[in-house]
Short mmCIF file of C-alpha atoms in Angstrom, two decimals:
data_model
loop_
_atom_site.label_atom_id
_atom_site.label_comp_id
_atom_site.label_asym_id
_atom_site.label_seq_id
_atom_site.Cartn_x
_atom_site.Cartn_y
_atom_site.Cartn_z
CA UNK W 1 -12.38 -36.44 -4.75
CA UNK W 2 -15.87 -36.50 -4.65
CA UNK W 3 -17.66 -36.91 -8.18
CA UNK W 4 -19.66 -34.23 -9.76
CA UNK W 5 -23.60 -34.82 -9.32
CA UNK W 6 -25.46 -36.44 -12.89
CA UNK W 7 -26.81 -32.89 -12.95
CA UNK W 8 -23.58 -30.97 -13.21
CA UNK W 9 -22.14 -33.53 -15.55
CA UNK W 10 -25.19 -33.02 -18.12
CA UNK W 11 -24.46 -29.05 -17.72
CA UNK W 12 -20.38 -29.77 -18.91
CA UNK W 13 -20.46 -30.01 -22.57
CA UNK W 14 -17.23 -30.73 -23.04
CA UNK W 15 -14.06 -33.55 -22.46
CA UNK W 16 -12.02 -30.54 -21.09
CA UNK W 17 -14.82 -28.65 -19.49
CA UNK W 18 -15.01 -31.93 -17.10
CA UNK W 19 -11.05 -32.04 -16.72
CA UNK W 20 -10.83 -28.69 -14.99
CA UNK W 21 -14.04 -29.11 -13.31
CA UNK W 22 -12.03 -32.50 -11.67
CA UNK W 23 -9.03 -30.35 -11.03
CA UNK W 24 -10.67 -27.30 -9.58
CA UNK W 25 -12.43 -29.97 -7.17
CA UNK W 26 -8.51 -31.39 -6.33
CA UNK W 27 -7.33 -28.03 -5.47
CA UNK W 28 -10.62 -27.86 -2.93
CA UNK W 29 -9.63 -30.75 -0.67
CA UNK W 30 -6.39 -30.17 -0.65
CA UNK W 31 -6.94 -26.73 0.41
CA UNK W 32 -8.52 -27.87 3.09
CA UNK W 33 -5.25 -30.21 4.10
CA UNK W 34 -2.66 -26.23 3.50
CA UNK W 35 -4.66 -25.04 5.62
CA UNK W 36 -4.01 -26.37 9.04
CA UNK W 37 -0.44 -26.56 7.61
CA UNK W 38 2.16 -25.51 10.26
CA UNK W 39 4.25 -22.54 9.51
CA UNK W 40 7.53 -24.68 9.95
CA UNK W 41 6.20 -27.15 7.85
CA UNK W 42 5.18 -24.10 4.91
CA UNK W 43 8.48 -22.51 5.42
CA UNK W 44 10.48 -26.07 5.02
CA UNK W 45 8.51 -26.73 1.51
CA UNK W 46 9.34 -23.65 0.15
CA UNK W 47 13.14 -24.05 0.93
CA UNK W 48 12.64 -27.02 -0.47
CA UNK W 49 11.42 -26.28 -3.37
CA UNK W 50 13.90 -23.70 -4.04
CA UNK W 51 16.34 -26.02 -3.90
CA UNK W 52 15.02 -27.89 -6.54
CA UNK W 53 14.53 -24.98 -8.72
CA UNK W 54 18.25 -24.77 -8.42
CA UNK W 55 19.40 -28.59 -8.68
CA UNK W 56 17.10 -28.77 -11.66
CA UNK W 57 17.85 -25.72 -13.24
CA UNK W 58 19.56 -27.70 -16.59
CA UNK W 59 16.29 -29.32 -17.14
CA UNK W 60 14.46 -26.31 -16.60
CA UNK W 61 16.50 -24.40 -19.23
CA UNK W 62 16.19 -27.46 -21.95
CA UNK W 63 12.43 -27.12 -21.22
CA UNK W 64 12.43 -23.65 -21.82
CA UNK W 65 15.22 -23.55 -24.97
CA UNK W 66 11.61 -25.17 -26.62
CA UNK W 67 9.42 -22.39 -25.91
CA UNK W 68 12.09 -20.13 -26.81
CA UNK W 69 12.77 -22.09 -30.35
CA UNK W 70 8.82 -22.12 -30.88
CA UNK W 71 8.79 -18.48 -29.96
CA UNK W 72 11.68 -17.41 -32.57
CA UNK W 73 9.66 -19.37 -35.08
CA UNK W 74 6.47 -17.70 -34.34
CA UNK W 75 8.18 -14.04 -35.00
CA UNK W 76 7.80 -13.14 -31.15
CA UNK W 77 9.59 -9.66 -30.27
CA UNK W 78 12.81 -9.92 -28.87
CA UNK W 79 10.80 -7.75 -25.91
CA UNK W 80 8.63 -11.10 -25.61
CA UNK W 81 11.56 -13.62 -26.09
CA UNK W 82 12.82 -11.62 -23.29
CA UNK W 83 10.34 -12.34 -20.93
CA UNK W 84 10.54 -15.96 -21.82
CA UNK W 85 14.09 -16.56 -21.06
CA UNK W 86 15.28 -18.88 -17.92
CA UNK W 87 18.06 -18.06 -17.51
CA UNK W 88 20.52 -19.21 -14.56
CA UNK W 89 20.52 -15.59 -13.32
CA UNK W 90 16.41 -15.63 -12.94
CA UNK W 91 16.43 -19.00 -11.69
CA UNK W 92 18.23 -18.08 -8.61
CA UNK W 93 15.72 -15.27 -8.65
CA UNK W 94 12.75 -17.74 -8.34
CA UNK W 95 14.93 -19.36 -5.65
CA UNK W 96 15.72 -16.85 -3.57
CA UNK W 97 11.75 -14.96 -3.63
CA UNK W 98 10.74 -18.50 -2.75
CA UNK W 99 13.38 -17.95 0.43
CA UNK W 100 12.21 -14.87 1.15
CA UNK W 101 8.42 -15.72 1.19
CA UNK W 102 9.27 -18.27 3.73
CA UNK W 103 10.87 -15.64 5.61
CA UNK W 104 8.05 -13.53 5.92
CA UNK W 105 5.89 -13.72 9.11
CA UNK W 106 2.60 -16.15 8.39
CA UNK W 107 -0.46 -14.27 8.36
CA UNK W 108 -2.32 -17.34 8.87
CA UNK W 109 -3.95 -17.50 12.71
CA UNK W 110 -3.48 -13.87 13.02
CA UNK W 111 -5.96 -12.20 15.54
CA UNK W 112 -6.38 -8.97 14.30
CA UNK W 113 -8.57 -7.77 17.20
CA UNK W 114 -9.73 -8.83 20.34
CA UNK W 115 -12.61 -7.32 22.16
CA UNK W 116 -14.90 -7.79 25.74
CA UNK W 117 -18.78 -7.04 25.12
CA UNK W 118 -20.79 -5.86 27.99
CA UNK W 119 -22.32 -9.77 28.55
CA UNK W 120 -18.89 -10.80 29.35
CA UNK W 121 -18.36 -12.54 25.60
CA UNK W 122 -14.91 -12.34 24.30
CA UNK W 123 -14.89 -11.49 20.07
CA UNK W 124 -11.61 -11.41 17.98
CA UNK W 125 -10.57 -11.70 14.29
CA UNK W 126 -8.53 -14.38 13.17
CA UNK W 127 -7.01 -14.41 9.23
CA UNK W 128 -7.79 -17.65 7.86
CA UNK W 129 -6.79 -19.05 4.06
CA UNK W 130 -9.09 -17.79 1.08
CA UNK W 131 -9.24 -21.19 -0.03
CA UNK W 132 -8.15 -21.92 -3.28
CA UNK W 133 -6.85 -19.14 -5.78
CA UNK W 134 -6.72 -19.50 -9.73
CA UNK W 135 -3.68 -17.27 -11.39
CA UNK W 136 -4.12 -17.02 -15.18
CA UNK W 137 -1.12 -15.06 -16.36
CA UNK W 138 1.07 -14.79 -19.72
CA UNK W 139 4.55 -14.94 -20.53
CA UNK W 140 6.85 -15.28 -17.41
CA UNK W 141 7.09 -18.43 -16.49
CA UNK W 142 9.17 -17.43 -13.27
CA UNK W 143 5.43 -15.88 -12.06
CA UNK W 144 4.50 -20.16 -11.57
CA UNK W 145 7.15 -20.42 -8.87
CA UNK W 146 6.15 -16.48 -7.03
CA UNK W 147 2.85 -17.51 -7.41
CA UNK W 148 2.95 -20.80 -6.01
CA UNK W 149 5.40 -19.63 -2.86
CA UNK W 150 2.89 -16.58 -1.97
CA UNK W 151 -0.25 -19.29 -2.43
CA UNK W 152 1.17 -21.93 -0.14
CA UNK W 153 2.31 -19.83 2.55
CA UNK W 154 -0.76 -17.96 2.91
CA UNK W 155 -2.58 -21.84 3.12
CA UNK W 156 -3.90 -21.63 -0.14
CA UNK W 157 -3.93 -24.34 -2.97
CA UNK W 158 -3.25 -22.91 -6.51
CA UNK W 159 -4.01 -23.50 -10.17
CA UNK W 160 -1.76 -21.98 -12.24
CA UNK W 161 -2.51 -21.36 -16.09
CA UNK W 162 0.10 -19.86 -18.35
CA UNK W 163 0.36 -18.39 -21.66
CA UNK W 164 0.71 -21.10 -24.44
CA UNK W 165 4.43 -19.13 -25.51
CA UNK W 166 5.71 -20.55 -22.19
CA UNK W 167 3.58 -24.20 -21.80
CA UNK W 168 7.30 -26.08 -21.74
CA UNK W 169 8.54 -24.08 -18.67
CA UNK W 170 5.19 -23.77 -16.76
CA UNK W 171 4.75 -27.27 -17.20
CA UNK W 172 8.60 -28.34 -15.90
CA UNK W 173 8.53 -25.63 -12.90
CA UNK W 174 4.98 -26.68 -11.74
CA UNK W 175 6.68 -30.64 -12.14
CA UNK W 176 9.09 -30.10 -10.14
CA UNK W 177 7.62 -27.88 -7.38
CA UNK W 178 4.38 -30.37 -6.98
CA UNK W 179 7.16 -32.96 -6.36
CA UNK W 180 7.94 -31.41 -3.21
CA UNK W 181 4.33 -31.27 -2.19
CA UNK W 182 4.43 -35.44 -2.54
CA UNK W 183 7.76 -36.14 -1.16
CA UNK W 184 6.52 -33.94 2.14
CA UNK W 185 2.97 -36.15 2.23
CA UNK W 186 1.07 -33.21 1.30
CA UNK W 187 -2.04 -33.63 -1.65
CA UNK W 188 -0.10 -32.82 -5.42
CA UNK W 189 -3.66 -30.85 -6.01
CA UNK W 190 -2.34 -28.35 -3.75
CA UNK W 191 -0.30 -26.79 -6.89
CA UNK W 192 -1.31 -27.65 -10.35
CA UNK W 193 -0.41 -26.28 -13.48
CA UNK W 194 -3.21 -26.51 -16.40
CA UNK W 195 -1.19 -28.14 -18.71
CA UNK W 196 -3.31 -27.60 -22.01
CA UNK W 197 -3.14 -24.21 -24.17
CA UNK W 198 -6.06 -24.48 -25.23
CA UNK W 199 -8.26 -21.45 -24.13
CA UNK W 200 -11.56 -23.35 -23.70
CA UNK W 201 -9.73 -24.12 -20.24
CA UNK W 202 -9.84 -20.57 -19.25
CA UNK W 203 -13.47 -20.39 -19.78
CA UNK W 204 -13.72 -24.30 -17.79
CA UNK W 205 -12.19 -23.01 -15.00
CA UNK W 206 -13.57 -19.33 -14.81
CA UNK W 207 -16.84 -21.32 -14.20
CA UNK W 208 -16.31 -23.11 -11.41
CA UNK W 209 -17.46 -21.18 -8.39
CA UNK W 210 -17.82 -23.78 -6.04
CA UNK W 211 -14.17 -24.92 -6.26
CA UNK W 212 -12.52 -21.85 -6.94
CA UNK W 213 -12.83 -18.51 -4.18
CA UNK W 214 -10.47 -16.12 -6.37
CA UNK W 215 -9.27 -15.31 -10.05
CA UNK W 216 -5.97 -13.29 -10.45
CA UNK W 217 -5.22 -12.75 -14.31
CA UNK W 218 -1.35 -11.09 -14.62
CA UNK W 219 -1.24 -9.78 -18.46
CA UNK W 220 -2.21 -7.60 -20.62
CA UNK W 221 -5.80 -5.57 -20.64
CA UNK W 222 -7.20 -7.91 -23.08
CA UNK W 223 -6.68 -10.73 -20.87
CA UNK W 224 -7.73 -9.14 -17.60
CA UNK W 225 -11.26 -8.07 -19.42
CA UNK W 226 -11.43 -11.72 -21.03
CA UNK W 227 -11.53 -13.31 -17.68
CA UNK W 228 -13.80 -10.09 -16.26
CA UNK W 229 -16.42 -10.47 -18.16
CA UNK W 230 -16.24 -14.65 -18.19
CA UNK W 231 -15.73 -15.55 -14.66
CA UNK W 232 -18.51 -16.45 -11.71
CA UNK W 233 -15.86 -15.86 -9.21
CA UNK W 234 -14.19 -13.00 -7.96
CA UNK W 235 -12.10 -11.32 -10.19
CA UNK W 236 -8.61 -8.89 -9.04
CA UNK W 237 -8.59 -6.62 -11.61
CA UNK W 238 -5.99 -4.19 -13.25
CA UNK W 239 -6.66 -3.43 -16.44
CA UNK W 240 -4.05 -0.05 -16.79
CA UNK W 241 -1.39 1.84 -14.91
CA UNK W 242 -1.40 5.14 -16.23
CA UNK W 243 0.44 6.39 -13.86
CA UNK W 244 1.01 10.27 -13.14
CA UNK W 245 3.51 12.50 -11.50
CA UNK W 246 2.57 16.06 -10.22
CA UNK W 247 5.37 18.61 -10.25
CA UNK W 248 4.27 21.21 -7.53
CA UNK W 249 5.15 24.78 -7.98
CA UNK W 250 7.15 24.00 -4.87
CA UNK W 251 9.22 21.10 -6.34
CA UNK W 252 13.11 21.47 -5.61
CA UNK W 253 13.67 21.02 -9.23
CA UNK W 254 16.71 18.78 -8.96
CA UNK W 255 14.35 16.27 -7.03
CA UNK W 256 11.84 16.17 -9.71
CA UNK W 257 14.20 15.73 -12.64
CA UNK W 258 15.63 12.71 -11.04
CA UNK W 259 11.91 11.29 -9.97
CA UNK W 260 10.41 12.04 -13.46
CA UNK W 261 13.67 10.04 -15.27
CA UNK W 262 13.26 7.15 -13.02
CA UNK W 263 9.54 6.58 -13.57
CA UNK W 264 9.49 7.25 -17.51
CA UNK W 265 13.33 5.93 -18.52
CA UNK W 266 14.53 3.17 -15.76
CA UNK W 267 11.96 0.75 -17.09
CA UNK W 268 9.40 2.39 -19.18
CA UNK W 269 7.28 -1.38 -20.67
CA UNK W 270 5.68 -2.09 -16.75
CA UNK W 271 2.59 -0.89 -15.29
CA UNK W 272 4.10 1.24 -12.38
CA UNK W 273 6.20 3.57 -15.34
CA UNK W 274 5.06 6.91 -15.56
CA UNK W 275 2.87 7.73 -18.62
CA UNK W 276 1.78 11.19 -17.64
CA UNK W 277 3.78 14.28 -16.70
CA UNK W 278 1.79 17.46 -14.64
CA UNK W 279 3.33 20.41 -14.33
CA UNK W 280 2.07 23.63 -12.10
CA UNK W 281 1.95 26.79 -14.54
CA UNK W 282 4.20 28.72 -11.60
CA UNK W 283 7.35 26.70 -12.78
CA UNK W 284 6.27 26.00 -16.22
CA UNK W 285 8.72 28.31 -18.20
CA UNK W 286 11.56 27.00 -16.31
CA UNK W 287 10.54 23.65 -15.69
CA UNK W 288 9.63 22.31 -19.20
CA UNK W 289 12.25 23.14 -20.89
CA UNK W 290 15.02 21.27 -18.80
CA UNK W 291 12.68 18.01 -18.04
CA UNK W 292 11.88 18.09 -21.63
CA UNK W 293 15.92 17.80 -22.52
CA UNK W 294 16.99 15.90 -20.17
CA UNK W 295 14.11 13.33 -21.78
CA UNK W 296 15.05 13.97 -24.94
CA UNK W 297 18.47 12.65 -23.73
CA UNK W 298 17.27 9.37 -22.91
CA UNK W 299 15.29 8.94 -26.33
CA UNK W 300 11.71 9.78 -24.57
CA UNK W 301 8.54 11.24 -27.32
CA UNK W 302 7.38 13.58 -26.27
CA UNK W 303 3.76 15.07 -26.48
CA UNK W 304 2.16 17.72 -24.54
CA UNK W 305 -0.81 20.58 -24.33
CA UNK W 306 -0.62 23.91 -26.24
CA UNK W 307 1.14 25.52 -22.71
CA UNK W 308 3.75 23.04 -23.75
CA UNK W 309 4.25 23.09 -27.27
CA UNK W 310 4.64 26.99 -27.06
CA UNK W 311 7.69 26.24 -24.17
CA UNK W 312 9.36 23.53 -26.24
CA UNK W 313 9.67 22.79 -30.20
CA UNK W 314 10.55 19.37 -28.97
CA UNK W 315 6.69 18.53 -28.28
CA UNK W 316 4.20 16.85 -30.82
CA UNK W 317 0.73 18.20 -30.04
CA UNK W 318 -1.31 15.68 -27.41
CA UNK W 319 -4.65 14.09 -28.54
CA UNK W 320 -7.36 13.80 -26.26
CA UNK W 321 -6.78 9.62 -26.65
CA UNK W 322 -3.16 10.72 -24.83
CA UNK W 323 -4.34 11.25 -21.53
CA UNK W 324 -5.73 7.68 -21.50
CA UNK W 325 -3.15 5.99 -23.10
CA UNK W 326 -0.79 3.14 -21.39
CA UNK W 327 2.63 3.87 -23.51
CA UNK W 328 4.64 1.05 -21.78
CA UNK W 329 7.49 2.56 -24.04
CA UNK W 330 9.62 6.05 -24.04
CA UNK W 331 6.67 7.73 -24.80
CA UNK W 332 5.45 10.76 -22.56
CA UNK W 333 2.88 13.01 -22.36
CA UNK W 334 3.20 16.41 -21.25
CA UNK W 335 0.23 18.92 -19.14
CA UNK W 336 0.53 22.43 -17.46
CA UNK W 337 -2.24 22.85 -15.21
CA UNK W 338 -3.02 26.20 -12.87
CA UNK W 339 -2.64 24.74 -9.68
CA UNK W 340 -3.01 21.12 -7.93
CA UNK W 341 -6.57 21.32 -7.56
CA UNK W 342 -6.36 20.63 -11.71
CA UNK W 343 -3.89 17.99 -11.38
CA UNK W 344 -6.06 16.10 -8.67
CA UNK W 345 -9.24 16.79 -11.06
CA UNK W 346 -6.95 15.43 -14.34
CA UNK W 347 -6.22 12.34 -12.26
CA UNK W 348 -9.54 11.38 -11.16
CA UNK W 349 -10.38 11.74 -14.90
CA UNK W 350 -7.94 9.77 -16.71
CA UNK W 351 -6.32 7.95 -13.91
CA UNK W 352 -6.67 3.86 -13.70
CA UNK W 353 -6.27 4.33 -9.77
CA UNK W 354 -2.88 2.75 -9.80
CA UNK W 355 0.12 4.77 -8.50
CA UNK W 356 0.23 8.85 -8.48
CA UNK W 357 2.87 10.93 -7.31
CA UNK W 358 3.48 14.45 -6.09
CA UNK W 359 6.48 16.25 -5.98
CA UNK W 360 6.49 19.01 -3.72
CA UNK W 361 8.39 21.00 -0.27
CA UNK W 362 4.92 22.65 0.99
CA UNK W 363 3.45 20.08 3.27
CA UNK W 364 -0.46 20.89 3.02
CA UNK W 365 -0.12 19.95 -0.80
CA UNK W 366 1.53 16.94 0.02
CA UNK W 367 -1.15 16.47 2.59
CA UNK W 368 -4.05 17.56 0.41
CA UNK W 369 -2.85 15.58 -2.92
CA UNK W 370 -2.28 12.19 0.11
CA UNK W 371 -6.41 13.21 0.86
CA UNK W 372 -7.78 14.10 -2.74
CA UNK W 373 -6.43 11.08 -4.85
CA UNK W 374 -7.86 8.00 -4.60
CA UNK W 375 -5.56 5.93 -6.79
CA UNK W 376 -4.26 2.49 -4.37
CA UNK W 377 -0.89 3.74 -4.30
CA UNK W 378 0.07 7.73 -3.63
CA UNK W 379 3.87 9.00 -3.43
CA UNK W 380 5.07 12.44 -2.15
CA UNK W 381 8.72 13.22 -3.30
CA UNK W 382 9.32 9.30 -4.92
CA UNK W 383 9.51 7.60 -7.85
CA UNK W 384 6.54 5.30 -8.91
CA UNK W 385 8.30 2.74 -9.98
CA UNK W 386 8.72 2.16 -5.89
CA UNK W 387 4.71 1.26 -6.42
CA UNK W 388 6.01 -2.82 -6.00
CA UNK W 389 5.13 -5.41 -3.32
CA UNK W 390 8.71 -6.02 -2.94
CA UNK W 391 10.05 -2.17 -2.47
CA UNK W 392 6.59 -1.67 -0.33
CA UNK W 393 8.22 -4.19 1.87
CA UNK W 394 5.46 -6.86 1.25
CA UNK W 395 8.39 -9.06 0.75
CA UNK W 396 6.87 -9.81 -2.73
CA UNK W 397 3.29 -9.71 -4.44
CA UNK W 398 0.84 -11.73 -5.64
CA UNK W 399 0.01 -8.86 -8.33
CA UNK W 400 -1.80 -4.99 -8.12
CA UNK W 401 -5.32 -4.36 -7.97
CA UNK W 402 -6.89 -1.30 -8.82
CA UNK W 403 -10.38 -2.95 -7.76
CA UNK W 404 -11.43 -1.99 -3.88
CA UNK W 405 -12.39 -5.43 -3.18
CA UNK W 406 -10.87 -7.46 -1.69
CA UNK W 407 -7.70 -5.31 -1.58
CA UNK W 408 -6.06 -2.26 -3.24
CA UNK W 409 -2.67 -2.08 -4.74
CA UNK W 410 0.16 -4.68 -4.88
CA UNK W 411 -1.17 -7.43 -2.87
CA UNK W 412 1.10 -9.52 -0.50
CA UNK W 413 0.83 -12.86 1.97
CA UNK W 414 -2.16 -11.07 3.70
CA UNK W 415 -4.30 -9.75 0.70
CA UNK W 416 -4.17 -14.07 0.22
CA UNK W 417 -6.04 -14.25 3.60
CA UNK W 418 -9.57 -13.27 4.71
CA UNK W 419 -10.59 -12.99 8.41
CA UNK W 420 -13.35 -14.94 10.56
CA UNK W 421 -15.22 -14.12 13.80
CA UNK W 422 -14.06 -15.78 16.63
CA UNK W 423 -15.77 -16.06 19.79
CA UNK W 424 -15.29 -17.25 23.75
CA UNK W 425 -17.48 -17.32 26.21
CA UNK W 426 -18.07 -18.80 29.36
CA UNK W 427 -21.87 -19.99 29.15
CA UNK W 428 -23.31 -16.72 27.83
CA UNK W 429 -27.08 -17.13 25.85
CA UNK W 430 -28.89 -14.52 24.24
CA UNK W 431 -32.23 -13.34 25.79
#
């Protein structure tokens, strides 16, 4: 590794500051090494390593039986607990998405385009590796194993940094992964796990530009605006999924009711749940009343517009903070508008460009909405919760962004790649 310059040193003011400054310079040359990795050779570590995930799996779970203790002791919701567990049910999970990343085609040496100019020069596209990705994320620690299989097939080296309610687990997975990195001959540096809590680190690494060519931060919105407003290098942000569904006045009703229970009931806590219900005023009288049992059913509050209230005495009036609200609970909110020219405009105003759906039969609405909405992910006649790398057939994601650059929505093995001119000639010079 080559050593930071007397200048760069002076400008760390901190022990850890000059840790991750040492490890973000690892990761760098042994991106360079992924990156002329064969895809045989990619696909064998990660079936490798999710062997290991399984042979290993006792030690993973006694690593992660301490996060959970230190978690019961901190008062953590059994919600959070939750998404601490390891159990052997989601460590076969980790196993088998790191199987099915290696069974996804490489989008590494892709031409995406070849072309003949009129001199006779020959100009393509080919994807290449981004280079070396940092993923700051909290609470799952089955996210160090995704992340890490989506990283190292696209070519890239990874730092991973977890939350501190899951350092045990982080720490054991990225252990025994990196393993397989060594035992192959390939550079340790390729995957690392930060292995401190403290959040100084966050700031270290968010600073090192040179090293580091992308930040991904999985968590909450307080997190993802943390690293935002902290980081020199390019940030993938999504901050909010307030996601809505548009009932059309020419909805089969039947259709709706089942797509409005899946979005708001099947798993209401995650970013692609429905938070916001649109209704046309054609259907309104007939429509409220049944979606607004049939959510009562499954426990759903309920609060809605004055149209609403006056169809429903099962409706708590809707303040203006409503409409821009991320429930991630059984919590709804409720709007007639006139037509879909008010839904569109309602979206566009309190949308976070996520995932919006219509349900509708008349085709130039479903055409129109498909046009006028501009969130990263639109659905005619679907559920949102569908708005998933994995059900988008990206075999599995790297997270959502609701940024336009680099990429928009759930981002797979390609959104991990960027593309370079390429061009052949035979002798050609400009005049």
């Amino acid at each position: 590794m080559a050593p930071a310059s007397q200048r760069e040193l002076r400008a760390m003011s901190t022990p850890l500051t000059v840790q991750m400054h040492q490890l973000a310079c690892r990761a760098k040359e042994a991106a360079v090494q992924l990156a002329g990795l064969s895809t045989t050779d990619k696909n064998l570590l990660l079936e490798r390593m999710a062997d290991a995930l399984l042979q290993e799996r006792e030690t993973l779970q006694r690593e992660n039986e301490k996060d959970l203790v230190n978690a019961r002791a901190a008062g953590l919701s059994a919600a959070m607990i939750d998404r601490l567990l390891l159990s052997e049910e989601r460590i076969a999970a980790m196993a088998a998405g790191l199987r099915e990343v290696a069974a996804l085609p490489d989008p590494v040496g892709e031409i995406t385009g070849m072309w003949r100019r009129p001199n006779g020069i020959q100009v393509g596209r080919m994807r290449i590796p981004l280079g070396v990705i940092g993923i700051i994320f909290e609470s799952r620690p089955n996210v160090t194993a995704d992340a890490a299989g989506l990283c190292l097939k696209s070519g890239n080296a990874v730092i991973l940094r977890g939350g501190s309610e899951a350092i045990h687990s982080n720490r054991a997975i990225g252990q025994l992964l990196s393993r397989q990195l060594t035992d192959m001959g390939l550079p340790a540096a390729a995957l690392q796990v930060v292995e401190t809590t403290d959040r100084e680190a966050i700031t270290a690494l968010l600073q090192c530009e040179d090293q580091i060519d992308l930040i991904i931060p999985r968590g909450g919105e307080g997190l993802i605006r943390f690293v935002s407003e902290h980081s020199r290098i390019p940030v993938i942000k999504h901050y909010k999924g307030i996601c809505h569904t548009f009932v059309d006045a020419a909805a089969d009703f039947d259709m709706a009711s089942r797509i409005c229970l899946n979005a708001k009931v099947q798993r209401p806590g995650v970013c692609n749940a429905m938070e916001t219900l649109l209704i046309h005023q054609d259907i309104a009288e007939t429509f409220v009343p049944r979606i607004v049992r049939e959510m009562h059913q499954h426990g759903v509050l309920l609060r809605g517009c004055p149209v609403c209230q006056s169809l429903s005495d099962r409706i708590e009036p809707a303040s203006d903070a409503d409409w821009d609200t991320e429930y991630l609970d059984l919590v709804l909110s409720l709007k007639v508008v006139e037509d879909i020219n008010e839904a569109i405009s309602h979206i566009r105003r309190h949308g976070s460009l996520h995932t919006e759906v219509i349900v509708t039969n008349d085709y130039a609405n479903a055409q129109h909405f498909v046009r006028a909405v501009n969130s990263s992910v639109i659905m005619v006649n679907a559920s949102s919760r569908f708005s998933d790398g994995n059900q988008l057939g990206l075999g599995a994601e790297i997270g959502i962004s609701t940024t336009k650059l680099h990429a928009f929505g759930p981002m797979g093995l390609e959104d991990l790649t960027t593309r370079k001119f390429i061009v052949f000639g035979d002798g050609q010079v400009r005049a």
